[in-house]
Structures are given as C-alpha cells and as structure tokens.
C-alpha cells in the first residue's frame, strides 16, 4: 500500500545510565526498543512521540517483513498522508520500560545477578517510563517534541511528558486517558493479578519462560479484554449466541463471547510475559498525575503547552468523566486545552478501532501547531 | 426491635414429584427450603412471594436465634409496618433449586447414586426454579399470590411467574432485573467460572466439601462482587487509598479496594458451594424471557397482571436500558406497567443498599392491588 511506512525495523538504544525511580530504587543499565518512521527535519522540529498502551510495543506502523501478517498497532494513524504523516513528521514509537517487548523489564538480565530480574525488577510508575523515554529522545538529538500522542497508558505518558518536561514538548494529545485510575480500574486489575497468583505455575514469579502460568495468565488477559470492550460492542459481535460446538445444557458449554475471550486469552500467553503484565498493571494502578504534587490542581498548573483530549462514550475503564475531570481543571486554569467526547460503541478500545472518528480533530490540531 | 419479624425458622418442604426441566431432564425428589412471615388470611389472598438473588437464601427477614449477628437479607423490607408488612401480608421466601442453602442442588444426595449430585446435577434455568416454587405455593394452599417480588435473579423469577402462571399471580415486581442477560454479564460470569475451573482443587467438580477450590472460588466471588458495585460506590468507600499494611512500591502490595475484595471472596468460600455458584451462574447466563417463545414481544404478550419495575442508575450489570427494553414493550402492548429509574450510586447492589428509595413506590403499588 502506498500509504504504508513499508518495512520497518525495531532499533534498540542502550544507556549506561542508572535511572532514579519514583520508588527511590535505581534501574540501569537500560535498553529501550523503538521504531522511527519518516525523516527528522533539519532543525529537528518535526518529531512526534507515540506512546503505547499496556501490552503494546514499539512496532506502531509498517511491517517487519514482506510476509508480515499484521502491521503495527497504529498503522491506520501513521504513514504517508495519514494523520501522523510520515511525509511531514518524524514519528518515534518506543516500548516502555517494564514491558517484555525489547525495553528493560522483568525478563531482562539483572546485571547484579546475571539472571532475569523477575520479581527483583523494581515497581515502576508511568512517570518512570517517561523518564526513560526522555533518554531516548535526547539520544535522537531532539530538544523539543512537536507532540506526544498516546492512548490509554499512552495518554498517561503524554500527560506526564507535558507536566514534567514542559521545555521539551510543544503539545500533548492524551486519548482515552485520565488523571488517575479509578477504584473500578484498580479492582479489575486486582482480578487479573489474582488470576495469575492463583496459578500454581506462577511460582511467585519464578516460572520458566517455557512454562508460564498459562491458565491464570489467559484469565487475567480475559479480565483486561472485557474492560476494553463495552456491552454494545459485545452485542454487535456476539449477542447472546451460544457456541455451535456446545450444548446449551452442557455444564461446560460456552457462549460465543466466552469462547472468544478464552481464545484471545490463550493466544496472548504466547506473546507476553506474565510478570511484565503485572508490573505494567501496577504502574496503571499507581498512576495519579498528582503524585508528588499537593493536588490535581497543582499538578496541572505546571502544564503549559496546548493539550488535545479525546474520550469515548462507551469507555467504562477510563470514563469520559475521568478525562473531563482533568480537562475542566485545565479550562478553569485557562490553559490551551481542547476536548472531544467521541461517540463510539467500542469501549476503551475505540481509540484503536475507530480512529477515523477523532483523526480530523487531531489533524487540525497538529496543523495549527 | 418492634418492626422485626423476630425469631424465625427455616422450614423444608419435601416433594416426591419429579420436575420436568427445560433441558428435558428430570429432577426429583425435591426439597425446598423456605421461611414464612406473618399470617395467611382466611381466603388466602394476602400471600407475597419474595425471590432471592444468585447467592441468597430463604432467610429474608428476622433472626434465627437471639444472638444472631445478622438479620435476613431483606429485613429492611419485611416486618410489621414495613413495606412488606407482616401485619397485613403473609410473606414467603424460598430458596431456589440449584442453590446450596437447603433446596435441592448439587450438594444434595442424588437418589440414583446415594452420593452428592455434584456435576450430575442437571443444568437448570430460572424457569425451572419458578416451577419448583410453584410446588411450594400449591403445598401452602395458595391459589393466587398477591405479588411476586424480587431483585436481580429474583426479578427474573418474578417475571417468569407472571408469564408462566398468569392464573396464580395478581402482580409481579421485578427489581434490578432484565428480560435477558447481556453478553457483558455473561462475560463476567465466564471469568468467574474460569477462575474456579483453573483451581486444581476444583477437580472437575469432585472436590470434597472440606477441601473446596478456595482460591479460585474467592476470585470468582470477587468478579461477581465488582459487578454488583459501581465506580461511584467504590470511590465513596475506598477511593484510591492504598492499604496501610503494604508499601506502595511493594510488588504484592494492595489497594484497600483490593484487600476488601480479597477478604469478601475468602469469607464467601465458607458459606457457599462452588458447584452451586456455577449452576446458578449458568441459570443467569441462560436467562431469556423469550426462551421457547418466538420473540420478546410474544413472551411479554402472555403477561396480563400489573407489573412494577425498578432499575438503578449506576447498575452496569443489569442496566436500566435492559429493564427499559422490557418495560417499553409492555407499554407498547398497553399492559398495566409502572417503571421507576432510581438514582443510586450503589450499582446493582442498590436494591439491597438503598431500598428506601423505591419503597414508597412499592408501598403505593401494593396498596392499590
């Protein structure tokens, strides 16, 4: 396709630095996996950082090889002529620390022991992820990002960038985000955690990669999956249909929605690490933009750049009300803020499923920068 | 207290009958656990049947002995002078079949094998529960119930009574109910199921009562628990507070809401049977008032008595929209139907937590019968 960035390669940046984390612990040396699309212009003013969600990775656009079945996770957003136009912008996508997709995380080798960190990996916050990203942006020679754009956990990163690196961003675009996770979101993550902890194969995090706590992890993923969907999207996709393979009065018989959750949970086990999943869940739970500030008001007072916010009507994980809590405070403080509540039936996943609904607003915003 | 029904005793009615179930299987002999409050009048016209939810039981009001710590589950509704006024009405509360609270269920002895049914218990539907209740009502000599009142799964029973026994009810009051469970509700039950199935102690249902699949079952209960609450009620009760016993950067540290879910899940294991829980979850999932009818319209066409419906604004398990789907069809068919959307922050549990918000409407409805 002529609107694709084509074949791309994940790069790995190594840093000998030790990162001082919010917990007080230190983490280093660091590796950050990233991909770049488009060309950095002469004055390095056209760089946009894209931040991924919970189980995302650096591979946001294009394909890794000719036969690659699936493009990057935001391929409908990034490419020649697309809203994150690689003919105009230099788009960077980096994998967060704590993940298992190339950046330093629980599966990485702990230099102190020469064995995988596993649960010796420190608990991190979204702020720590952003601090690590800053090393990468510095390395790439970018003094000021044109924008930081992200959905879900990516929205949290975008907001943290705006607040903690005001000199280094011209704008931030938090999509399907919030100022802090809700008790409901924490509870759902608690279910996911417990599902993994309950699995005898979890072994307090010391499972071998070839023997992961597959049943518990698949269930944990199913919990997450449900929270990304909505009742409306489930109705559209499955309604109340019973699996054709099962009898309705079979005790172990399943509805189609159930079979789908099972299938997705199981396939997920092969492509993600359970400890990473748990560390990132923890970062989500701990996320509060007011952390180390006296209040939300005080935290947001430090945001000076324009911000563009999107929330989705059927998102019950990070609800419109949660984004609005932040947006309204920014408006009260007379900050340059735009907000759009997008009507969509696809729940939290809307930012991945129906980008066409917010792309026009994003395009206009970027054009005006 | 002078508005209590006082000390009550659970009775057990035995029936030699075999119930023909919706699945085509037969179940019998049957025991039904029940409690009665107030006096049946001379012409047997003052009987109200109260139907419990998923993990409820026959003990709806009063206390079992002087030192009983907790009264029955709807004690704020049933008693002298209360809305279900035992000075005027004869109130019956019966435990559903499939439960483990005295009525025939998976923990009962299978007469064919002289051992507990466990997974040899047939899959039942809400309609089967109602068919069993009918035996009890006949036994008590009541030709026509003044009303059938219930919340959640109790609402489903109330509606089924109205549709399948039109000659035997003067009215029905479904509270926090629906015409059919949604894919979202089914998905949540799927998580609960899988949590139990994942527990090695479950042993395909053949666990010994003294060694239940405690970890999986506690997690299953936590799933249910979350679905009964709302983000608003969690905010009110826990906000984002971290447990004082844990460090925030402790990998296994917990938020208060998480600790609460854990505690409730674990204590639940001691008072309910996992197989019963699963059979009743299945009945909830299979619930569709249009079952064996051609459509919802056709099913509701058979409802002739007045019905009074309540839904709760923050209920995301059986949403107001689901109750309204039924109510609007009844209105279209010019049936005698009243509906109140109650503003409450307590989610699906509102019908237990804030009955004072709908009691006036229920009182007026009963007075006019």
XYZ file of C-alpha atoms in Angstrom:
738
model
C 0.000 0.000 0.000
C 1.282 3.446 -0.831
C 0.137 4.883 2.482
C 2.267 2.456 4.492
C 5.624 3.259 6.018
C 6.699 -0.053 4.489
C 9.198 -2.435 6.021
C 10.475 -1.245 9.380
C 12.954 -2.490 11.925
C 12.884 -2.210 15.686
C 16.025 -0.476 16.993
C 17.493 -0.851 20.452
C 19.124 2.038 22.288
C 21.379 1.176 25.202
C 22.058 3.552 28.054
C 24.674 3.065 30.706
C 22.784 5.487 32.916
C 21.025 4.489 36.094
C 17.508 5.795 36.305
C 16.416 7.047 39.694
C 12.863 5.738 40.025
C 9.876 7.207 41.864
C 10.200 4.384 44.371
C 13.704 5.544 45.251
C 15.222 2.473 43.661
C 17.617 2.655 40.737
C 17.389 0.887 37.412
C 20.179 0.515 34.908
C 21.760 -0.020 32.522
C 18.765 0.436 30.266
C 17.708 -0.706 26.836
C 14.870 0.975 25.011
C 13.304 -0.604 21.954
C 11.964 1.881 19.436
C 10.959 2.429 15.845
C 11.081 5.587 13.759
C 9.030 6.491 10.714
C 9.649 9.447 8.397
C 12.622 11.807 8.425
C 13.813 14.167 11.106
C 13.983 17.617 9.547
C 16.989 19.920 9.629
C 16.011 21.841 12.747
C 14.681 18.737 14.487
C 11.298 20.336 14.955
C 9.036 17.703 13.383
C 9.302 14.823 15.858
C 6.181 13.238 17.304
C 6.435 10.640 20.040
C 3.754 7.968 20.027
C 3.159 6.142 23.335
C 1.658 2.692 23.539
C -0.864 1.132 25.894
C -0.424 -1.657 28.478
C 0.578 -4.558 26.272
C 1.686 -2.574 23.253
C 5.166 -2.313 21.829
C 7.444 -0.154 19.708
C 6.010 -1.536 16.484
C 3.348 1.083 15.790
C 3.384 1.141 11.982
C 4.506 -0.753 8.892
C 5.535 -4.377 8.704
C 8.634 -6.183 9.853
C 8.982 -8.196 6.668
C 7.148 -8.743 3.389
C 5.080 -11.640 4.716
C 4.217 -9.961 7.997
C 0.584 -10.797 8.616
C -0.228 -7.747 10.702
C 1.033 -4.167 10.559
C 1.965 -2.130 13.647
C -0.724 -1.343 16.205
C -1.462 2.205 14.981
C -0.812 1.668 11.298
C -4.114 3.394 10.495
C -2.690 6.551 12.085
C 0.944 6.581 10.952
C 2.136 6.723 7.322
C 2.438 8.922 4.230
C -0.631 11.153 4.107
C -2.118 9.764 7.307
C -2.784 11.949 10.317
C 0.683 11.235 11.715
C 2.015 11.974 8.253
C 5.460 10.485 7.753
C 5.968 12.796 4.770
C 5.889 15.672 7.261
C 6.638 14.245 10.677
C 9.343 12.122 12.212
C 7.358 9.652 14.285
C 9.007 7.792 17.142
C 7.407 4.910 18.967
C 9.189 3.449 21.958
C 8.487 0.450 24.141
C 8.083 1.342 27.839
C 10.414 0.021 30.487
C 8.776 -2.782 32.443
C 7.492 -4.336 29.227
C 8.817 -7.532 27.639
C 8.936 -6.161 24.112
C 12.586 -5.155 23.942
C 12.931 -2.483 26.613
C 14.369 -3.293 30.025
C 11.822 -5.196 32.088
C 11.368 -8.202 34.348
C 12.568 -10.597 31.629
C 15.816 -8.657 31.149
C 19.048 -9.742 32.755
C 19.666 -8.230 36.154
C 23.306 -7.081 35.984
C 23.749 -7.784 39.690
C 22.836 -11.461 39.393
C 23.279 -12.162 35.671
C 19.851 -13.771 35.779
C 16.467 -12.394 34.751
C 15.100 -9.764 37.111
C 11.715 -11.404 37.501
C 10.321 -10.001 40.771
C 13.613 -8.282 41.566
C 12.574 -5.776 38.977
C 11.547 -2.570 40.771
C 7.948 -1.396 40.813
C 7.751 1.453 38.318
C 5.314 4.265 37.658
C 4.257 5.826 34.376
C 6.499 8.755 35.318
C 9.477 6.384 35.267
C 8.547 5.177 31.801
C 8.554 8.764 30.589
C 11.882 9.467 32.275
C 13.362 6.542 30.342
C 11.802 7.780 27.085
C 13.477 11.136 27.692
C 16.872 9.428 27.465
C 15.905 8.130 24.043
C 14.625 11.494 22.812
C 17.876 13.131 23.967
C 19.884 10.439 22.214
C 17.969 11.112 18.997
C 19.006 14.756 19.260
C 15.513 16.122 19.687
C 15.332 19.090 22.026
C 11.602 19.601 21.715
C 8.940 17.190 20.547
C 6.226 18.614 18.328
C 3.769 16.387 20.152
C 3.409 13.364 22.389
C 0.387 11.305 21.380
C -0.924 8.207 23.089
C -3.994 6.190 24.029
C -4.809 4.640 27.395
C -1.495 4.158 29.225
C -0.082 6.130 26.300
C -2.342 9.047 27.288
C -0.888 8.929 30.783
C 2.606 9.127 29.318
C 1.607 12.064 27.128
C 0.272 13.987 30.117
C 3.349 13.208 32.199
C 5.547 14.497 29.369
C 3.644 17.761 29.343
C 3.910 18.196 33.079
C 7.455 17.039 33.735
C 9.197 18.161 30.547
C 7.437 21.435 29.708
C 10.575 22.673 27.910
C 10.666 19.616 25.701
C 7.158 19.407 24.240
C 5.114 21.735 22.064
C 1.896 19.805 22.707
C 0.408 16.622 24.150
C -2.528 14.513 22.985
C -3.945 12.182 25.649
C -6.529 9.816 24.131
C -8.843 7.642 26.270
C -6.870 8.732 29.294
C -7.433 10.019 32.783
C -5.699 11.927 35.547
C -5.681 8.920 37.801
C -7.039 5.413 37.570
C -10.312 4.704 39.328
C -11.020 2.140 42.046
C -13.023 0.224 39.407
C -9.999 0.003 37.113
C -7.824 -0.987 40.056
C -10.332 -3.683 41.017
C -10.301 -5.156 37.549
C -6.509 -5.272 37.624
C -6.768 -6.877 41.052
C -8.788 -9.694 39.488
C -6.170 -10.120 36.779
C -3.378 -10.189 39.341
C -5.142 -12.731 41.500
C -5.838 -14.942 38.486
C -2.082 -15.158 37.868
C -1.128 -15.501 41.530
C -3.632 -18.376 41.853
C -1.891 -20.343 39.116
C 0.465 -22.909 40.707
C 2.798 -22.433 37.746
C 3.316 -18.795 38.663
C 5.682 -19.807 41.480
C 5.910 -16.293 42.891
C 7.184 -15.034 39.571
C 9.892 -17.649 39.185
C 8.268 -19.600 36.369
C 10.452 -20.557 33.471
C 9.564 -18.752 30.227
C 8.744 -22.084 28.578
C 6.338 -22.950 31.427
C 4.366 -19.786 32.039
C 1.297 -19.699 34.309
C -0.779 -20.087 31.169
C -4.236 -20.697 32.650
C -4.033 -17.868 35.126
C -2.467 -15.505 32.642
C -5.089 -16.247 29.991
C -7.790 -15.489 32.566
C -6.010 -12.274 33.547
C -5.985 -11.223 29.918
C -9.683 -12.008 29.621
C -10.375 -9.652 32.540
C -8.457 -6.926 30.748
C -10.120 -7.739 27.458
C -13.600 -7.297 28.938
C -12.629 -3.926 30.354
C -11.506 -2.772 26.901
C -14.823 -3.715 25.313
C -18.331 -2.495 26.006
C -21.678 -4.180 26.299
C -22.610 -2.563 22.988
C -19.565 -3.911 21.159
C -20.174 -7.371 22.598
C -23.794 -7.198 21.435
C -22.647 -6.245 17.952
C -20.098 -9.021 17.783
C -21.616 -11.906 19.749
C -25.066 -11.045 21.010
C -26.195 -13.942 23.218
C -25.214 -16.634 20.725
C -24.268 -19.960 22.182
C -21.271 -21.741 20.735
C -22.348 -24.095 17.977
C -19.866 -26.621 19.288
C -21.547 -26.933 22.678
C -24.897 -27.938 24.044
C -26.778 -25.200 25.804
C -27.455 -27.519 28.717
C -23.913 -28.810 28.848
C -22.392 -27.687 32.153
C -19.123 -26.802 30.431
C -20.861 -25.351 27.357
C -19.912 -21.856 26.346
C -21.410 -18.757 24.843
C -19.565 -17.379 21.842
C -18.363 -14.355 23.762
C -16.884 -16.743 26.302
C -15.116 -18.802 23.681
C -13.710 -15.637 22.147
C -12.340 -14.472 25.498
C -10.805 -17.903 26.042
C -9.177 -17.940 22.667
C -7.752 -14.467 22.981
C -6.536 -15.095 26.491
C -4.722 -18.252 25.463
C -3.085 -16.779 22.384
C -1.938 -13.813 24.453
C 0.092 -16.079 26.737
C 2.408 -16.829 23.819
C 3.180 -13.217 23.145
C 3.522 -11.537 26.510
C 5.251 -12.184 29.795
C 3.138 -12.546 32.937
C 5.498 -10.612 35.200
C 5.685 -7.735 32.725
C 1.913 -7.741 32.537
C 1.769 -7.458 36.326
C 4.379 -4.689 36.567
C 2.569 -2.642 33.964
C -0.786 -3.263 35.679
C 0.795 -1.950 38.850
C 2.020 1.160 37.025
C -1.512 1.735 35.751
C -2.971 1.334 39.217
C -0.439 3.697 40.760
C -0.990 6.288 38.080
C -2.019 9.630 39.517
C -0.893 12.794 37.806
C -0.996 14.485 41.218
C 1.667 12.123 42.611
C 4.309 14.233 44.407
C 2.108 17.293 43.969
C -0.268 18.579 46.613
C -3.271 18.248 44.354
C -4.532 17.682 40.840
C -4.804 21.466 40.506
C -1.171 21.975 41.390
C -0.024 19.210 39.043
C -1.979 20.638 36.130
C -0.745 24.158 36.849
C 2.646 23.018 35.574
C 1.238 22.059 32.159
C 1.850 24.959 29.812
C 1.645 23.502 26.298
C -1.582 23.015 24.354
C -3.283 19.691 25.031
C -5.889 17.874 22.967
C -8.052 15.305 24.728
C -10.330 12.583 23.463
C -12.611 10.298 25.417
C -15.108 7.727 24.165
C -18.750 7.476 25.152
C -18.749 3.714 25.814
C -15.377 3.595 27.598
C -16.125 2.356 31.113
C -12.469 1.711 32.032
C -11.226 5.292 31.745
C -14.557 7.013 31.503
C -15.275 10.330 29.822
C -15.935 11.733 33.307
C -12.348 10.954 34.279
C -10.869 12.783 31.291
C -13.318 15.624 31.896
C -12.121 15.981 35.471
C -8.709 16.921 34.069
C -9.967 18.935 31.117
C -12.278 21.010 33.288
C -9.484 21.858 35.670
C -7.289 22.882 32.730
C -10.117 25.055 31.426
C -10.541 26.581 34.873
C -6.850 27.434 34.798
C -7.303 28.984 31.326
C -4.837 26.577 29.752
C -4.915 25.935 25.995
C -6.986 22.753 26.014
C -9.345 21.112 23.530
C -11.583 18.180 24.301
C -13.787 15.914 22.231
C -16.121 13.268 23.561
C -16.322 10.766 20.718
C -19.456 8.675 20.278
C -18.332 5.106 19.834
C -19.620 1.671 20.804
C -16.173 0.094 21.071
C -15.437 0.907 24.679
C -11.897 1.672 25.734
C -10.650 0.023 22.541
C -12.351 2.735 20.474
C -9.070 4.614 20.102
C -7.719 1.623 18.187
C -10.930 0.569 16.417
C -12.411 3.844 15.244
C -9.566 6.357 14.888
C -11.380 7.906 11.931
C -13.756 9.466 14.453
C -11.069 11.608 16.078
C -8.481 11.850 13.303
C -9.976 15.048 11.796
C -9.646 16.860 15.131
C -6.108 15.604 15.604
C -5.137 16.642 12.087
C -6.460 20.144 12.630
C -4.657 20.379 15.969
C -1.306 19.296 14.527
C -1.704 21.628 11.542
C -2.134 24.581 13.861
C 0.979 23.900 15.919
C -36.841 -4.169 67.549
C -40.601 -3.905 67.286
C -40.503 -3.793 63.486
C -38.770 -7.172 63.235
C -40.492 -10.429 62.468
C -38.456 -11.770 65.411
C -37.036 -15.254 65.652
C -37.732 -17.330 62.564
C -37.017 -20.871 61.447
C -36.248 -22.213 58.014
C -38.740 -24.914 57.008
C -38.133 -27.673 54.495
C -40.847 -28.944 52.167
C -40.297 -32.310 50.525
C -41.893 -33.296 47.241
C -41.906 -36.755 45.773
C -42.624 -35.260 42.393
C -40.190 -35.283 39.516
C -39.788 -31.925 37.900
C -39.530 -31.930 34.135
C -36.804 -29.375 33.414
C -36.349 -27.055 30.439
C -33.369 -29.169 29.423
C -35.626 -32.223 29.115
C -34.004 -33.846 32.125
C -35.934 -34.698 35.256
C -35.175 -33.728 38.810
C -36.676 -35.277 41.917
C -37.499 -35.866 44.637
C -37.217 -32.242 45.651
C -36.679 -30.330 48.837
C -37.427 -26.638 49.058
C -36.189 -24.551 51.953
C -38.442 -21.648 52.851
C -39.440 -19.199 55.533
C -42.784 -17.532 56.179
C -43.505 -14.285 57.962
C -46.949 -13.006 59.020
C -50.232 -14.894 58.846
C -52.088 -16.258 55.852
C -55.580 -14.745 55.931
C -58.823 -16.713 55.726
C -59.261 -16.514 51.965
C -55.533 -16.973 51.312
C -55.362 -13.739 49.384
C -52.555 -11.937 51.209
C -49.515 -14.027 50.221
C -46.442 -12.349 48.750
C -43.572 -14.436 47.433
C -40.125 -12.911 47.782
C -37.427 -14.251 45.428
C -33.727 -14.056 46.205
C -30.706 -13.277 44.082
C -27.792 -15.509 42.994
C -26.267 -16.403 46.356
C -29.249 -15.570 48.525
C -31.325 -17.944 50.596
C -34.710 -18.448 52.224
C -33.741 -16.350 55.220
C -35.084 -12.974 54.111
C -36.147 -11.485 57.456
C -35.771 -11.807 61.215
C -33.093 -13.707 63.069
C -32.540 -17.409 63.583
C -31.759 -17.065 67.281
C -31.376 -14.350 69.901
C -27.633 -13.953 69.315
C -27.894 -13.993 65.535
C -25.478 -11.324 64.367
C -27.247 -10.523 61.117
C -30.907 -10.486 60.157
C -32.258 -11.902 56.890
C -31.144 -10.346 53.624
C -34.225 -8.146 53.107
C -35.019 -7.414 56.733
C -35.326 -3.714 55.908
C -38.257 -4.632 53.642
C -40.122 -7.313 55.586
C -41.692 -6.895 59.027
C -44.532 -5.267 60.957
C -45.194 -1.870 59.410
C -42.536 -2.265 56.746
C -43.378 -2.218 53.057
C -43.849 -5.980 53.013
C -45.952 -5.563 56.132
C -46.244 -8.801 58.052
C -49.254 -7.375 59.915
C -51.065 -7.416 56.571
C -49.254 -9.846 54.308
C -48.142 -13.432 54.508
C -44.616 -13.271 53.132
C -42.937 -16.396 51.774
C -39.278 -16.588 50.879
C -37.981 -19.774 49.291
C -34.507 -20.914 48.338
C -34.143 -21.752 44.650
C -33.293 -25.218 43.431
C -29.654 -25.417 42.369
C -28.606 -23.500 45.479
C -26.804 -24.979 48.487
C -28.959 -23.289 51.083
C -31.416 -26.093 51.796
C -33.191 -26.631 48.491
C -32.201 -29.464 46.184
C -28.944 -28.659 44.444
C -25.533 -30.054 43.508
C -24.667 -30.741 47.153
C -27.852 -32.783 47.676
C -27.852 -36.546 47.528
C -28.525 -37.970 44.093
C -31.109 -40.725 44.752
C -29.715 -42.781 41.881
C -26.228 -42.993 43.345
C -26.764 -42.120 47.019
C -23.894 -39.672 46.656
C -23.924 -35.894 46.134
C -25.030 -34.841 42.674
C -22.079 -32.560 42.062
C -21.847 -32.215 38.263
C -24.514 -34.865 37.748
C -26.951 -32.184 38.774
C -28.830 -31.035 35.681
C -28.311 -27.570 34.240
C -31.359 -25.563 35.249
C -32.949 -22.336 34.094
C -34.724 -19.651 36.098
C -37.957 -21.077 34.719
C -37.170 -24.354 36.461
C -36.636 -22.539 39.751
C -40.078 -20.998 39.410
C -41.651 -24.340 38.531
C -40.250 -25.741 41.777
C -41.507 -22.743 43.748
C -44.957 -23.417 42.333
C -44.976 -26.789 44.096
C -44.337 -24.997 47.381
C -47.041 -22.382 46.802
C -49.532 -25.158 46.000
C -48.480 -27.015 49.122
C -49.108 -23.887 51.200
C -52.633 -23.792 49.798
C -52.239 -20.521 47.973
C -54.139 -20.396 44.702
C -53.099 -16.881 43.784
C -50.171 -14.827 45.060
C -50.858 -11.173 45.751
C -47.418 -10.435 44.378
C -44.057 -11.917 43.498
C -41.251 -9.521 44.391
C -37.554 -9.989 43.764
C -34.278 -8.308 42.905
C -31.701 -9.392 40.336
C -32.201 -13.136 39.791
C -35.287 -12.605 41.967
C -36.583 -10.150 39.356
C -36.187 -12.827 36.705
C -38.222 -15.218 38.835
C -40.929 -12.603 39.351
C -41.249 -12.036 35.607
C -41.313 -15.775 34.891
C -44.114 -16.171 37.465
C -46.157 -13.521 35.697
C -45.665 -15.103 32.307
C -45.983 -18.791 33.110
C -48.512 -18.689 35.932
C -50.851 -15.858 34.926
C -53.705 -17.501 36.851
C -51.677 -17.628 40.018
C -50.390 -14.074 40.476
C -52.132 -10.723 40.950
C -48.934 -8.794 40.287
C -45.155 -9.012 39.879
C -42.392 -6.644 40.951
C -39.068 -7.178 39.149
C -36.328 -5.048 40.727
C -32.910 -4.532 39.086
C -33.890 -7.118 36.518
C -33.865 -7.613 32.788
C -35.524 -9.621 30.054
C -32.320 -11.425 29.254
C -28.766 -11.225 30.474
C -26.308 -9.280 28.340
C -23.068 -10.514 26.765
C -21.262 -8.317 29.321
C -22.951 -10.105 32.225
C -22.225 -13.451 30.590
C -18.577 -12.469 30.146
C -18.221 -11.575 33.792
C -19.702 -14.930 34.756
C -17.293 -16.545 32.300
C -14.403 -15.026 34.254
C -15.844 -16.360 37.500
C -16.283 -19.812 36.004
C -12.769 -19.905 34.644
C -11.348 -18.773 37.980
C -12.907 -21.851 39.593
C -12.049 -24.229 36.747
C -8.413 -23.055 36.938
C -8.147 -24.079 40.572
C -6.506 -27.528 40.794
C -8.677 -28.258 43.827
C -11.812 -27.962 41.722
C -11.190 -31.424 40.260
C -13.976 -31.117 37.699
C -16.473 -30.555 40.468
C -15.441 -33.525 42.541
C -13.790 -31.605 45.367
C -14.635 -32.650 48.872
C -16.680 -30.055 50.791
C -13.873 -29.706 53.330
C -11.372 -29.003 50.528
C -13.129 -26.574 48.225
C -11.313 -24.776 45.391
C -10.935 -21.852 47.771
C -8.557 -19.605 45.804
C -10.452 -19.900 42.558
C -13.817 -19.574 44.224
C -12.765 -16.476 46.164
C -11.611 -14.925 42.904
C -14.884 -15.879 41.241
C -16.766 -14.149 44.023
C -14.594 -11.060 43.627
C -15.591 -10.911 39.951
C -19.242 -11.036 40.970
C -18.702 -8.542 43.735
C -17.229 -5.969 41.354
C -20.187 -6.358 39.039
C -22.567 -5.620 41.919
C -20.768 -2.393 42.827
C -20.166 0.748 40.816
C -17.219 3.010 40.340
C -19.095 5.618 42.364
C -19.690 3.287 45.318
C -16.046 2.215 45.240
C -14.988 5.854 45.251
C -17.200 6.520 48.236
C -15.905 3.551 50.167
C -12.252 3.203 49.164
C -11.232 5.979 46.809
C -7.654 5.210 45.705
C -6.388 4.537 49.212
C -3.513 2.121 49.474
C -3.613 -0.454 52.228
C -1.844 0.852 55.297
C -0.357 -2.583 55.806
C 1.521 -2.559 52.491
C 4.174 -0.476 50.830
C 3.019 1.294 47.691
C 6.093 0.039 45.864
C 5.753 -3.487 47.187
C 5.022 -5.764 44.229
C 2.419 -7.654 46.252
C 1.101 -4.503 47.940
C -2.614 -3.865 47.691
C -5.066 -1.047 47.419
C -7.819 -1.041 50.013
C -10.448 -1.931 47.441
C -8.338 -4.943 46.518
C -7.962 -6.058 50.101
C -11.718 -5.728 50.584
C -12.423 -7.875 47.529
C -9.950 -10.472 48.790
C -11.499 -10.563 52.222
C -15.027 -10.877 50.944
C -14.066 -13.507 48.419
C -12.357 -15.627 51.033
C -15.131 -15.396 53.602
C -17.652 -16.314 50.925
C -15.937 -19.648 50.337
C -17.028 -20.743 53.807
C -20.677 -20.043 53.184
C -21.381 -21.163 49.647
C -20.692 -24.153 47.456
C -18.667 -23.654 44.285
C -20.742 -26.018 42.149
C -23.975 -24.346 43.252
C -22.440 -20.998 42.419
C -21.628 -22.271 38.931
C -25.065 -23.794 38.322
C -26.762 -20.576 39.337
C -24.351 -18.523 37.189
C -25.334 -20.761 34.288
C -29.028 -20.162 35.001
C -28.380 -16.411 34.967
C -26.500 -16.627 31.688
C -29.212 -18.716 30.068
C -31.938 -16.397 31.269
C -34.034 -15.081 28.426
C -37.712 -14.428 28.990
C -38.240 -15.168 25.289
C -36.932 -18.739 25.698
C -39.423 -21.107 23.976
C -41.278 -18.089 22.586
C -40.697 -16.685 19.125
C -39.741 -13.282 20.454
C -39.625 -10.975 23.441
C -42.881 -9.462 22.183
C -44.632 -12.806 22.166
C -43.331 -13.712 25.615
C -44.500 -10.439 27.105
C -47.882 -10.734 25.419
C -48.671 -13.517 27.890
C -48.117 -11.236 30.893
C -51.512 -9.982 31.994
C -51.091 -8.856 35.603
C -49.814 -5.433 36.665
C -46.044 -5.236 36.924
C -43.906 -2.707 38.769
C -40.290 -2.309 37.650
C -37.302 -0.646 39.240
C -33.844 -0.129 37.813
C -30.887 1.757 39.263
C -28.887 4.459 37.543
C -25.444 3.061 38.436
C -26.294 -0.600 37.791
C -23.980 -1.716 34.983
C -24.715 -5.439 35.382
C -28.426 -5.330 34.568
C -28.578 -1.823 33.222
C -31.606 0.467 33.220
C -31.639 0.094 29.430
C -32.205 -3.636 29.815
C -35.207 -3.190 32.111
C -36.485 -0.444 29.833
C -36.351 -2.787 26.847
C -38.987 -4.903 28.602
C -40.979 -2.039 30.097
C -41.240 -0.250 26.746
C -42.521 -3.372 25.061
C -45.110 -3.816 27.825
C -46.142 -0.190 27.382
C -46.399 -0.705 23.635
C -48.709 -3.631 24.335
C -50.768 -1.403 26.685
C -50.121 -3.651 29.651
C -50.533 -2.305 33.187
C -46.885 -1.486 33.878
C -45.111 1.049 36.089
C -41.419 1.810 35.979
C -39.053 3.842 38.113
C -35.418 4.547 37.359
C -33.923 5.087 40.797
C -30.893 7.346 41.179
C -28.384 5.461 43.274
C -24.609 5.172 43.416
C -24.617 1.606 44.703
C -24.677 -0.225 41.403
C -26.563 -3.466 41.103
C -26.500 -3.797 44.899
C -28.686 -0.690 45.210
C -31.783 -2.831 45.646
C -30.259 -4.153 48.867
C -28.451 -0.993 50.000
C -30.980 1.740 49.372
C -34.449 0.171 49.426
C -35.803 3.393 50.960
C -35.509 4.929 47.505
C -38.073 2.609 45.947
C -40.103 1.521 48.963
C -42.643 4.377 48.660
C -43.479 3.331 45.088
C -43.765 -0.309 46.086
C -45.989 0.562 49.041
C -48.332 2.537 46.844
C -48.420 -0.262 44.279
C -49.277 -2.923 46.847
C -51.923 -0.700 48.470
C -53.696 -0.349 45.148
C -53.883 -4.078 44.418
